Coordinates of C-alpha atoms in Angstrom, one line a residue:
Chain A
M6 CA 94.9 48.7 102.3
N7 CA 91.3 49.6 101.8
K8 CA 92.3 53.4 101.2
I9 CA 95.2 52.5 98.6
K10 CA 92.7 51.1 96.9
Y11 CA 90.7 54.5 96.1
V12 CA 94.3 56.2 94.9
L13 CA 93.9 55.8 91.0
P14 CA 90.6 57.1 91.2
A15 CA 92.2 59.8 93.6
L16 CA 94.4 60.3 90.4
K17 CA 92.6 59.8 87.4
T18 CA 89.8 62.6 88.8
E19 CA 93.3 65.7 89.9
I20 CA 94.8 64.5 86.2
I21 CA 90.8 65.3 84.0
K22 CA 90.4 68.6 86.8
M23 CA 94.2 69.8 85.9
K24 CA 92.6 70.3 82.1
N25 CA 92.3 73.7 80.6
T26 CA 94.5 74.9 83.5
L27 CA 97.3 77.7 82.9
G28 CA 99.2 74.9 85.2
V29 CA 99.7 72.6 82.8
W30 CA 100.7 74.9 79.7
T31 CA 103.6 76.2 82.0
T32 CA 104.7 72.4 82.2
L33 CA 105.9 73.0 78.6
I34 CA 106.2 77.1 78.0
F35 CA 108.6 77.5 80.8
P36 CA 110.8 74.7 79.5
F37 CA 110.8 75.5 76.0
L38 CA 111.5 79.3 77.0
V39 CA 114.8 78.8 79.0
V40 CA 116.2 76.2 76.2
F41 CA 115.0 78.7 73.5
M42 CA 116.7 81.9 75.0
N43 CA 119.9 79.4 75.4
F44 CA 120.1 77.9 72.1
M45 CA 119.6 81.8 70.5
I46 CA 122.3 83.1 73.1
F47 CA 125.6 80.5 71.9
Y48 CA 124.4 80.4 68.4
N49 CA 124.7 83.8 68.2
R50 CA 127.3 83.8 70.2
P51 CA 129.2 80.7 69.4
K52 CA 132.5 82.2 70.8
L53 CA 131.4 82.2 74.1
L54 CA 132.2 78.3 73.7
S55 CA 134.7 78.1 71.4
E56 CA 137.4 79.8 73.8
G57 CA 138.5 79.3 76.6
G58 CA 138.5 75.3 76.4
A59 CA 135.0 75.2 78.0
N60 CA 132.8 71.7 77.3
P61 CA 129.8 73.6 75.3
W62 CA 128.1 70.0 77.0
L63 CA 128.7 70.4 80.4
S64 CA 128.4 74.5 79.6
V65 CA 125.4 74.8 77.1
T66 CA 123.6 72.6 80.0
Q67 CA 124.9 74.4 83.0
N68 CA 123.7 77.4 81.7
A69 CA 119.9 76.4 81.6
V70 CA 119.6 74.3 84.2
S71 CA 121.3 77.2 86.7
I72 CA 118.4 79.8 86.0
Y73 CA 115.5 77.3 85.5
S74 CA 116.4 75.7 88.8
I75 CA 117.2 79.1 91.0
L76 CA 113.7 81.2 89.3
F77 CA 111.6 78.9 86.6
L78 CA 110.9 75.5 88.7
P79 CA 110.6 76.8 92.2
L80 CA 108.2 79.6 89.9
Y81 CA 106.3 76.7 88.3
I82 CA 105.8 74.6 91.0
A83 CA 103.7 77.9 92.8
I84 CA 101.2 78.0 90.3
I85 CA 101.1 74.2 89.3
T86 CA 100.2 73.6 93.4
F87 CA 98.0 77.1 93.5
Y88 CA 96.5 75.7 90.5
I89 CA 96.1 72.7 91.8
N90 CA 94.4 73.6 94.7
F91 CA 92.3 76.8 93.2
N92 CA 90.3 73.6 91.4
E93 CA 88.5 73.2 94.6
H94 CA 89.0 76.5 96.3
K95 CA 87.1 78.9 93.2
S96 CA 84.3 76.4 93.2
N97 CA 83.9 75.8 96.5
S98 CA 84.0 71.9 95.9
W99 CA 85.7 70.4 99.0
R100 CA 82.3 69.3 100.5
Q101 CA 80.9 68.6 97.3
L102 CA 83.9 66.2 96.8
Y103 CA 83.9 64.9 100.2
T104 CA 80.5 63.3 99.7
L105 CA 81.7 60.7 97.3
P106 CA 83.6 58.1 98.7
V107 CA 86.9 58.9 99.3
T108 CA 89.0 59.3 102.2
K109 CA 91.2 63.5 103.0
V110 CA 94.1 61.6 103.0
N111 CA 93.7 60.1 99.3
I112 CA 92.8 63.5 98.2
Y113 CA 95.9 65.7 99.4
F114 CA 98.1 63.1 98.5
S115 CA 96.8 62.1 95.4
K116 CA 97.0 66.3 95.1
L117 CA 100.5 65.9 96.1
F118 CA 101.9 63.0 94.0
V119 CA 99.9 64.9 90.4
S120 CA 102.0 68.1 91.9
F121 CA 105.2 65.6 91.4
I122 CA 104.9 63.9 88.1
L123 CA 104.1 67.5 86.5
I124 CA 107.2 68.2 87.8
C125 CA 108.3 65.2 86.4
V126 CA 107.1 65.6 82.9
S127 CA 108.4 69.7 83.0
M128 CA 112.0 68.1 83.8
L129 CA 111.9 65.7 81.2
F130 CA 111.0 67.8 78.1
F131 CA 113.1 70.3 79.6
Y132 CA 115.6 67.3 79.6
F133 CA 115.1 66.7 75.9
A134 CA 115.2 70.0 74.8
N135 CA 117.9 70.7 76.4
Q136 CA 119.3 67.9 74.1
T137 CA 117.7 68.8 70.9
T138 CA 119.7 72.6 71.6
L139 CA 122.9 70.5 71.8
L140 CA 122.5 68.6 68.9
L141 CA 121.0 71.4 67.2
L142 CA 124.2 73.8 68.3
K143 CA 126.4 71.0 67.1
A144 CA 124.8 70.8 63.7
F145 CA 124.9 74.7 62.6
R146 CA 127.9 75.5 64.9
P147 CA 130.3 73.7 63.5
E148 CA 133.3 75.6 65.4
I149 CA 131.7 74.8 68.6
P150 CA 134.6 71.8 69.9
F151 CA 131.3 69.1 70.1
Y152 CA 134.0 66.5 69.7
Q153 CA 135.0 66.2 73.5
D154 CA 133.0 64.0 76.2
S155 CA 128.9 64.6 76.3
Y156 CA 128.7 63.9 80.0
D157 CA 125.0 62.8 79.1
S158 CA 125.2 60.4 82.1
L159 CA 126.6 63.0 84.7
I160 CA 123.4 65.4 82.8
R161 CA 120.4 62.9 82.9
I162 CA 121.7 62.2 86.7
T163 CA 121.7 66.1 87.6
F164 CA 118.0 66.8 86.0
I165 CA 117.0 63.5 88.2
K166 CA 118.6 65.6 91.0
I167 CA 116.8 69.1 90.1
V168 CA 113.4 67.0 90.6
I169 CA 114.4 65.0 93.9
S170 CA 115.5 68.3 95.5
S171 CA 112.8 70.0 94.6
I172 CA 110.7 68.0 96.5
G173 CA 111.1 70.5 99.6
I174 CA 109.6 73.4 98.0
L175 CA 106.4 71.3 96.3
S176 CA 105.4 70.6 100.3
I177 CA 105.4 74.4 101.1
Q178 CA 104.0 76.0 98.0
F179 CA 101.5 73.1 98.6
L180 CA 100.4 74.0 102.1
I181 CA 100.2 77.2 101.7
S182 CA 97.9 76.8 98.7
I183 CA 95.4 74.0 100.2
W184 CA 95.0 76.5 103.0
S185 CA 94.1 79.6 101.4
G186 CA 91.6 79.8 98.1
N187 CA 93.7 83.4 97.5
F188 CA 96.1 83.2 94.9
I189 CA 98.3 86.5 96.6
Y190 CA 99.3 84.0 99.3
P191 CA 101.3 80.8 97.0
L192 CA 102.1 82.6 94.3
G193 CA 103.2 86.2 96.5
F194 CA 104.8 83.6 98.8
G195 CA 106.5 81.5 96.0
L196 CA 107.6 84.9 94.2
T197 CA 109.3 86.4 97.3
A198 CA 110.5 82.8 98.2
T199 CA 112.2 82.5 94.8
F200 CA 113.5 85.9 94.5
T201 CA 115.3 85.7 98.3
G202 CA 116.6 82.4 96.8
I203 CA 118.5 84.2 94.4
F204 CA 120.0 87.1 96.6
L205 CA 120.6 83.9 99.0
V206 CA 122.6 82.1 96.1
R207 CA 126.5 83.0 97.3
W208 CA 126.0 82.7 101.0
E209 CA 127.2 79.4 102.6
R210 CA 123.9 78.8 104.6
M211 CA 121.4 78.6 101.9
V212 CA 122.2 75.3 101.8
Y213 CA 119.1 75.2 105.0
Y214 CA 116.9 77.0 102.2
P215 CA 114.2 74.9 100.7
Y216 CA 114.2 77.2 97.7
S217 CA 117.9 77.0 96.8
Y218 CA 118.1 73.0 96.4
P219 CA 117.5 72.5 93.0
F220 CA 120.2 75.1 92.7
I221 CA 122.8 73.5 94.4
A222 CA 122.1 69.9 92.9
A223 CA 122.3 72.3 89.5
T224 CA 126.2 73.3 90.2
D225 CA 126.8 69.8 90.8
L226 CA 126.9 69.3 86.7
M227 CA 130.0 71.9 86.6
K228 CA 131.5 70.3 89.5
K229 CA 131.2 66.2 87.8
N230 CA 129.8 65.2 90.9
Y231 CA 128.2 61.7 89.9
S232 CA 127.4 60.8 93.9
F233 CA 123.4 60.3 94.0
F234 CA 122.6 60.9 97.9
N235 CA 124.0 64.3 98.8
R236 CA 123.7 66.5 101.9
N237 CA 121.5 68.4 99.9
L238 CA 118.7 66.0 98.5
L239 CA 118.5 64.2 102.0
L240 CA 118.1 68.1 103.6
S241 CA 114.5 68.2 100.4
I242 CA 113.4 64.6 101.3
I243 CA 113.4 66.1 105.1
A244 CA 111.3 69.3 104.4
F245 CA 109.4 67.9 102.0
A246 CA 108.1 64.7 104.6
V247 CA 107.1 67.3 107.3
F248 CA 105.4 70.6 105.3
A249 CA 103.9 67.5 103.9
A250 CA 102.5 66.0 106.7
A251 CA 102.0 69.6 108.8
G252 CA 99.5 70.2 105.1
Y253 CA 97.8 67.4 105.4
Y254 CA 97.8 67.7 109.5
F255 CA 96.2 71.6 108.6
H256 CA 93.8 70.3 106.0
N257 CA 92.5 67.0 108.2
K258 CA 92.0 69.2 110.8
G259 CA 90.4 71.9 109.3
K260 CA 86.3 72.1 108.4
V261 CA 84.7 71.3 105.2
K262 CA 83.2 74.7 104.7
Chain B
M5 CA 61.4 49.3 111.4
D6 CA 64.8 49.5 109.8
Y7 CA 65.6 53.2 108.4
I8 CA 67.5 54.6 105.9
I9 CA 68.5 57.1 108.4
Q10 CA 68.4 57.4 111.6
T11 CA 69.9 60.1 114.3
N12 CA 70.2 59.5 117.4
E13 CA 70.0 63.4 119.6
L14 CA 72.6 64.9 117.5
D15 CA 74.6 68.0 118.8
Y16 CA 76.7 70.7 116.9
S17 CA 77.8 73.8 117.5
F18 CA 80.0 76.4 116.2
G19 CA 82.0 78.3 119.3
Q20 CA 79.2 79.1 120.7
F21 CA 76.0 78.4 119.0
K22 CA 74.3 75.9 119.4
A23 CA 73.5 74.9 115.3
L24 CA 71.5 71.3 116.5
N25 CA 70.0 70.1 119.7
K26 CA 69.4 66.8 120.0
V27 CA 67.9 66.2 116.6
S28 CA 66.7 62.1 115.7
V29 CA 65.8 61.9 112.1
K30 CA 64.1 59.0 110.9
V31 CA 63.8 58.4 107.0
K32 CA 62.5 55.5 105.9
E33 CA 63.4 53.8 102.6
G34 CA 61.3 54.7 99.2
A35 CA 60.1 58.1 101.3
V36 CA 59.9 61.4 100.1
Y37 CA 61.1 62.8 103.3
G38 CA 61.0 67.1 103.4
F39 CA 63.1 68.5 105.5
V40 CA 62.5 72.0 105.9
G41 CA 62.9 74.9 108.0
P42 CA 63.5 78.8 108.3
N43 CA 67.6 79.6 107.2
G44 CA 69.5 79.4 109.9
A45 CA 67.0 76.9 111.4
G46 CA 69.9 73.9 111.1
K47 CA 68.9 72.5 108.2
S48 CA 72.2 72.1 106.3
T49 CA 74.0 71.9 109.2
A50 CA 72.1 68.2 110.1
I51 CA 72.4 67.4 106.3
R52 CA 76.4 68.2 106.5
T53 CA 76.5 66.2 109.3
L54 CA 74.8 63.1 107.7
L55 CA 77.2 62.8 105.3
G56 CA 80.3 63.7 107.8
L57 CA 81.6 66.0 106.6
Y58 CA 80.8 67.6 110.8
R59 CA 81.6 65.6 113.4
V60 CA 79.4 66.3 115.7
N61 CA 79.8 66.5 119.5
A62 CA 77.1 64.3 120.6
G63 CA 74.9 61.6 119.3
K64 CA 75.3 59.0 116.0
V65 CA 74.5 59.4 112.7
F66 CA 73.8 55.6 110.8
L67 CA 72.6 55.7 107.2
F68 CA 71.4 52.1 105.6
G69 CA 72.3 50.9 109.8
K70 CA 75.8 51.0 109.4
D71 CA 78.1 54.4 111.8
I72 CA 78.7 57.3 109.3
R73 CA 82.3 57.5 111.2
K74 CA 82.9 54.0 110.8
E75 CA 82.5 53.2 107.6
K76 CA 82.0 56.3 105.5
I77 CA 83.2 55.2 102.4
E78 CA 81.1 52.3 102.4
I79 CA 77.9 54.6 103.4
L80 CA 78.6 57.4 100.8
K81 CA 78.3 54.6 98.0
Q82 CA 75.4 54.6 98.1
V83 CA 74.7 58.2 98.1
G84 CA 74.4 61.0 96.0
A85 CA 74.2 63.9 97.4
L86 CA 74.4 67.7 96.6
V87 CA 75.2 70.1 99.4
E88 CA 73.5 73.6 99.1
T89 CA 74.7 75.7 95.8
P90 CA 75.8 73.3 93.2
S91 CA 79.8 73.1 93.2
H92 CA 81.1 72.4 89.3
Y93 CA 84.6 72.3 87.7
D94 CA 84.1 75.8 85.4
H95 CA 86.3 75.0 83.2
L96 CA 85.3 71.6 82.1
S97 CA 82.7 70.4 80.3
G98 CA 79.7 69.0 82.2
R99 CA 81.0 65.1 80.8
D100 CA 84.5 66.1 82.8
N101 CA 83.0 66.8 86.1
L102 CA 80.9 63.6 85.3
R103 CA 83.4 62.0 85.1
I104 CA 85.5 62.4 88.1
A105 CA 81.9 61.3 90.1
Q106 CA 82.0 58.5 88.2
I107 CA 85.6 57.8 88.5
Y108 CA 85.4 57.9 92.3
H109 CA 82.0 55.6 92.3
G110 CA 83.7 53.0 90.3
A111 CA 80.3 53.4 88.3
G112 CA 80.2 52.4 84.4
K113 CA 81.3 55.1 82.0
K114 CA 77.8 54.2 80.4
R115 CA 76.1 55.7 83.2
I116 CA 77.2 59.3 82.6
N117 CA 75.1 59.2 79.0
D118 CA 72.5 57.9 81.5
V119 CA 72.5 60.8 83.9
L120 CA 72.5 63.2 80.9
E121 CA 69.5 62.0 79.9
I122 CA 67.9 62.0 82.7
A123 CA 68.4 65.4 83.8
G124 CA 68.1 66.5 80.0
L125 CA 71.7 67.8 79.7
S126 CA 72.5 65.4 76.9
K127 CA 73.3 68.7 74.6
E128 CA 75.2 70.4 76.8
A129 CA 77.1 67.8 77.4
D130 CA 80.4 68.8 76.2
K131 CA 80.1 72.3 77.3
K132 CA 81.6 74.6 79.4
V133 CA 80.0 74.4 82.6
S134 CA 81.1 78.4 82.3
A135 CA 78.4 78.7 79.7
Y136 CA 75.9 76.9 81.6
S137 CA 72.4 79.0 83.0
L138 CA 71.8 78.4 87.1
G139 CA 69.4 75.3 86.6
M140 CA 71.8 73.6 84.0
K141 CA 74.0 73.5 86.7
Q142 CA 71.3 72.5 89.4
R143 CA 70.4 69.7 86.9
L144 CA 74.6 69.1 86.8
A145 CA 74.6 69.1 90.1
I146 CA 71.5 66.4 90.4
A147 CA 73.0 64.5 87.9
W148 CA 76.5 64.0 89.3
A149 CA 74.5 62.7 92.3
L150 CA 73.1 60.1 90.3
I151 CA 75.9 58.7 88.6
A152 CA 76.1 55.8 91.4
E153 CA 72.4 54.9 91.1
P154 CA 72.5 55.3 94.9
R155 CA 69.3 54.0 96.9
L156 CA 69.3 57.4 99.3
L157 CA 69.6 61.0 97.6
V158 CA 70.5 63.7 100.0
L159 CA 69.5 67.1 98.5
D160 CA 70.2 70.1 100.3
E161 CA 67.7 73.2 98.5
P162 CA 68.5 71.4 95.2
T163 CA 65.7 74.3 93.6
N164 CA 67.4 77.6 95.1
G165 CA 67.6 79.8 93.1
L166 CA 65.5 78.5 90.1
D167 CA 62.4 79.9 88.3
P168 CA 59.0 77.9 88.4
Y169 CA 59.7 76.1 85.6
G170 CA 63.2 75.0 86.8
I171 CA 61.5 74.5 90.1
K172 CA 58.4 71.7 88.3
E173 CA 61.3 70.3 86.0
I174 CA 63.5 69.2 89.3
R175 CA 59.9 68.3 91.4
E176 CA 58.6 66.0 88.5
L177 CA 62.9 64.4 87.9
L178 CA 63.0 64.0 91.8
A179 CA 59.5 62.4 91.9
F180 CA 60.0 60.1 89.0
L181 CA 63.4 58.8 90.0
N182 CA 61.9 57.4 94.1
K183 CA 58.9 56.3 91.9
E184 CA 60.6 54.2 89.3
S185 CA 64.0 53.6 91.0
R186 CA 62.0 53.6 94.9
T187 CA 65.0 56.3 95.7
T188 CA 65.1 57.0 99.3
I189 CA 65.0 61.2 98.4
L190 CA 66.1 63.3 101.6
I191 CA 65.1 67.3 100.2
S192 CA 65.9 70.1 102.3
S193 CA 64.1 73.3 101.2
H194 CA 62.5 76.4 102.5
I195 CA 59.7 76.6 99.9
L196 CA 57.6 74.6 101.5
S197 CA 54.7 74.7 98.4
E198 CA 56.9 73.0 96.5
L199 CA 57.9 70.3 99.3
E200 CA 53.6 69.9 99.3
R201 CA 53.9 68.5 96.5
F202 CA 55.5 65.3 96.8
I203 CA 56.6 64.3 99.8
T204 CA 55.6 61.5 101.8
D205 CA 57.0 62.2 105.5
I206 CA 58.1 66.1 106.8
G207 CA 60.6 66.9 109.3
I208 CA 60.3 70.6 110.6
I209 CA 63.4 72.0 112.3
N210 CA 63.7 75.8 113.8
K211 CA 66.6 77.3 115.7
G212 CA 68.5 73.5 115.5
E213 CA 65.5 71.2 116.8
L214 CA 63.6 69.4 115.4
I215 CA 59.8 70.4 116.2
F216 CA 58.0 68.2 114.3
Q217 CA 58.4 64.3 112.4
G218 CA 56.0 62.0 110.3
S219 CA 54.2 61.9 107.6
L220 CA 52.2 64.8 105.6
P221 CA 48.8 63.1 107.3
E222 CA 50.4 63.4 110.8
L223 CA 51.5 67.0 110.3
Y224 CA 47.9 67.3 109.0
D225 CA 46.3 65.4 112.0
I226 CA 48.3 67.2 114.6
S227 CA 48.1 70.6 113.1
I228 CA 44.8 73.4 114.3
N229 CA 42.5 73.0 111.4
K230 CA 39.5 75.4 111.3
L231 CA 35.9 73.1 110.8
V232 CA 33.3 75.0 108.6
I233 CA 29.5 73.9 109.8
D234 CA 26.5 74.2 107.3
T235 CA 23.2 74.7 108.8
D236 CA 19.5 76.5 109.2
E237 CA 19.7 77.3 112.3
A238 CA 23.5 79.4 113.0
G239 CA 22.3 81.3 116.0
R240 CA 21.8 78.1 117.9
L241 CA 24.4 76.4 116.4
M242 CA 26.3 79.0 117.8
D243 CA 24.9 79.0 121.6
V244 CA 25.8 75.0 121.9
L245 CA 29.2 75.7 120.8
G246 CA 29.6 78.3 122.8
R247 CA 28.3 76.0 125.9
M248 CA 31.0 73.1 124.6
N249 CA 34.2 75.8 125.0
Y250 CA 33.9 76.8 121.3
M251 CA 34.5 80.2 120.0
P252 CA 32.5 80.3 117.4
E253 CA 33.0 82.8 114.8
K254 CA 29.8 83.5 112.1
E255 CA 31.0 83.0 108.8
S256 CA 27.0 83.7 107.1
E257 CA 23.6 83.3 108.6
F258 CA 24.1 79.3 107.4
S259 CA 27.6 78.8 108.2
V260 CA 29.9 78.5 111.4
R261 CA 33.1 78.5 111.9
I262 CA 35.1 77.1 114.7
S263 CA 38.6 75.7 115.8
V264 CA 39.7 72.3 116.2
K265 CA 42.5 70.2 116.9
N266 CA 42.7 66.3 115.2
K267 CA 40.3 64.2 113.2
G268 CA 39.8 63.4 116.3
E269 CA 37.7 66.2 118.1
I270 CA 35.5 66.3 114.5
I271 CA 34.2 62.9 114.9
Q272 CA 33.1 63.5 119.0
L273 CA 32.2 67.2 117.6
T274 CA 29.2 65.4 115.7
R275 CA 28.1 63.2 117.9
S276 CA 27.9 65.9 120.6
L277 CA 25.6 68.3 117.9
V278 CA 23.4 65.0 116.8
N279 CA 22.7 64.5 121.0
N280 CA 21.6 68.6 121.3
N281 CA 19.9 67.5 118.1
V282 CA 21.2 70.8 116.5
P283 CA 20.6 70.4 112.4
F284 CA 23.5 70.9 110.4
Y285 CA 23.9 69.7 106.9
G286 CA 27.5 70.3 106.8
L287 CA 30.8 70.4 107.3
R288 CA 33.6 71.8 105.7
N289 CA 38.0 70.8 107.2
E290 CA 39.3 73.9 105.9
Q291 CA 42.9 71.9 105.4
K292 CA 45.1 74.6 106.4
T293 CA 48.3 74.4 103.8
L294 CA 52.2 72.9 105.2
E295 CA 53.2 77.3 105.1
E296 CA 50.3 77.8 107.5
I297 CA 51.1 75.2 109.8
F298 CA 54.9 75.4 109.1
F299 CA 54.4 79.0 110.5
D300 CA 52.3 77.4 113.3
L301 CA 54.5 75.1 114.8
T302 CA 57.8 78.1 114.7
N303 CA 55.5 80.7 116.1
K304 CA 54.7 78.4 118.4
Q305 CA 58.2 77.8 119.3
G306 CA 59.5 81.0 119.3
A307 CA 56.5 82.0 121.5
E308 CA 58.0 79.2 124.4
D309 CA 61.0 80.1 124.2
E310 CA 60.2 84.3 124.7
Q311 CA 58.2 82.3 127.9
N312 CA 61.1 80.8 129.4

């Protein structure tokens, strides 16, 4: 209980430390970039949605979340987890931090939690930006058949599933970032793992590859799968628990330089 | 006596290298304790064990009478620390950096302005730390350490890399804090002449061993000093001193210099000269500087190690 008392201060300070960093900007830039490109594609080629009987609400969203979940989201996680730990590595401030009345467990999990909050903020922004795109297309491209069911609750559930299925990646990237202050390791690994995920996209065993989990969650949109809990989410939660615990173990055992 | 800091025979090793060997530090409340030693002597390691950053192989650390391993958080609430080079978040302003320490210590927001003023950084508070000079960064580090209005300040080489003007500023700031707030200060440095001016107690560490600990007068008392005796009969004085097993050096026609170990010996010598009817009209104690004493002690330990 005593340790929990220090969670809020730890969270507040982590948020302060993220000020003026590229990590914070990518929270908004990545979703905006994807949504903007998506809008430009369908604005210029409305026929893609008006022919073949596709539901435009789902097709536009599916197009955005697919590319975001397989490429941008894993990279975004690699960037923010890097920044949240790089702040300490760069200024060599781990030891200064541990001369304050705070425990290692609080520091570790508050950093992890702030990373998760940033993912949520990013996905929330992505959701609203995507909804705006849909409304703009509806307003400016009347030939697109937006009169069909908007599947709003399915879209919302899918976004939540993407967030939860990303926590496996979060814990892996976090472990590497807290272990090494050299940007090559976390960003290099994140990049490699993300591209590997793209190559594995058609492989049936990708269900065991954490960097594919957000994409698998995104495919539930077109399958019109409303069910919340599935194997994908469970595996992501297990991966999170394993790698977060391992990361804390190594961080706790490590010597403060 | 209750000590603010008390360690019992601390041992700490980096692999095969023994960095601390049975180090027992004792710091009284209100003291300014200078922790001195050459580079690599174990000062920083000892300070890190005091703050619970390193887990010792043997021995215990008590701060305010509490075991650092058992009550670390409670202890650190009353401690301000600077561990070697100042570590700040360069992308944040000085004020934001202090906000981090303020939040953890649960201090009021007003305290940030107070410590900025104490450290003389009020005008630069909202500039990014990356634009600060080294002196400003050191002062910000001290401001950080002062946020909690600590009972104890632990500062590892706080004047490192500063010019003489910067060193003077830090020294005056610490002397002020000790005097006004009765803050106990443990400060490590290898710039001995700087410490001599304001410390009350001293611990000398060399090769991981604490080779002296006590007040400054105690240190001067045990150290070998030179005594100059003024006389009109230098030749006779040298004969008498020779018979007393001294090795006198003739400084001039009217003065002779000898080595003495402590104040007690000077009193004894004065009696002997009077009893031997040697006329003398002056006794001058040539006090060694802290630096000279330090080199005497560390060289002595080096010679003893070689013999062993």
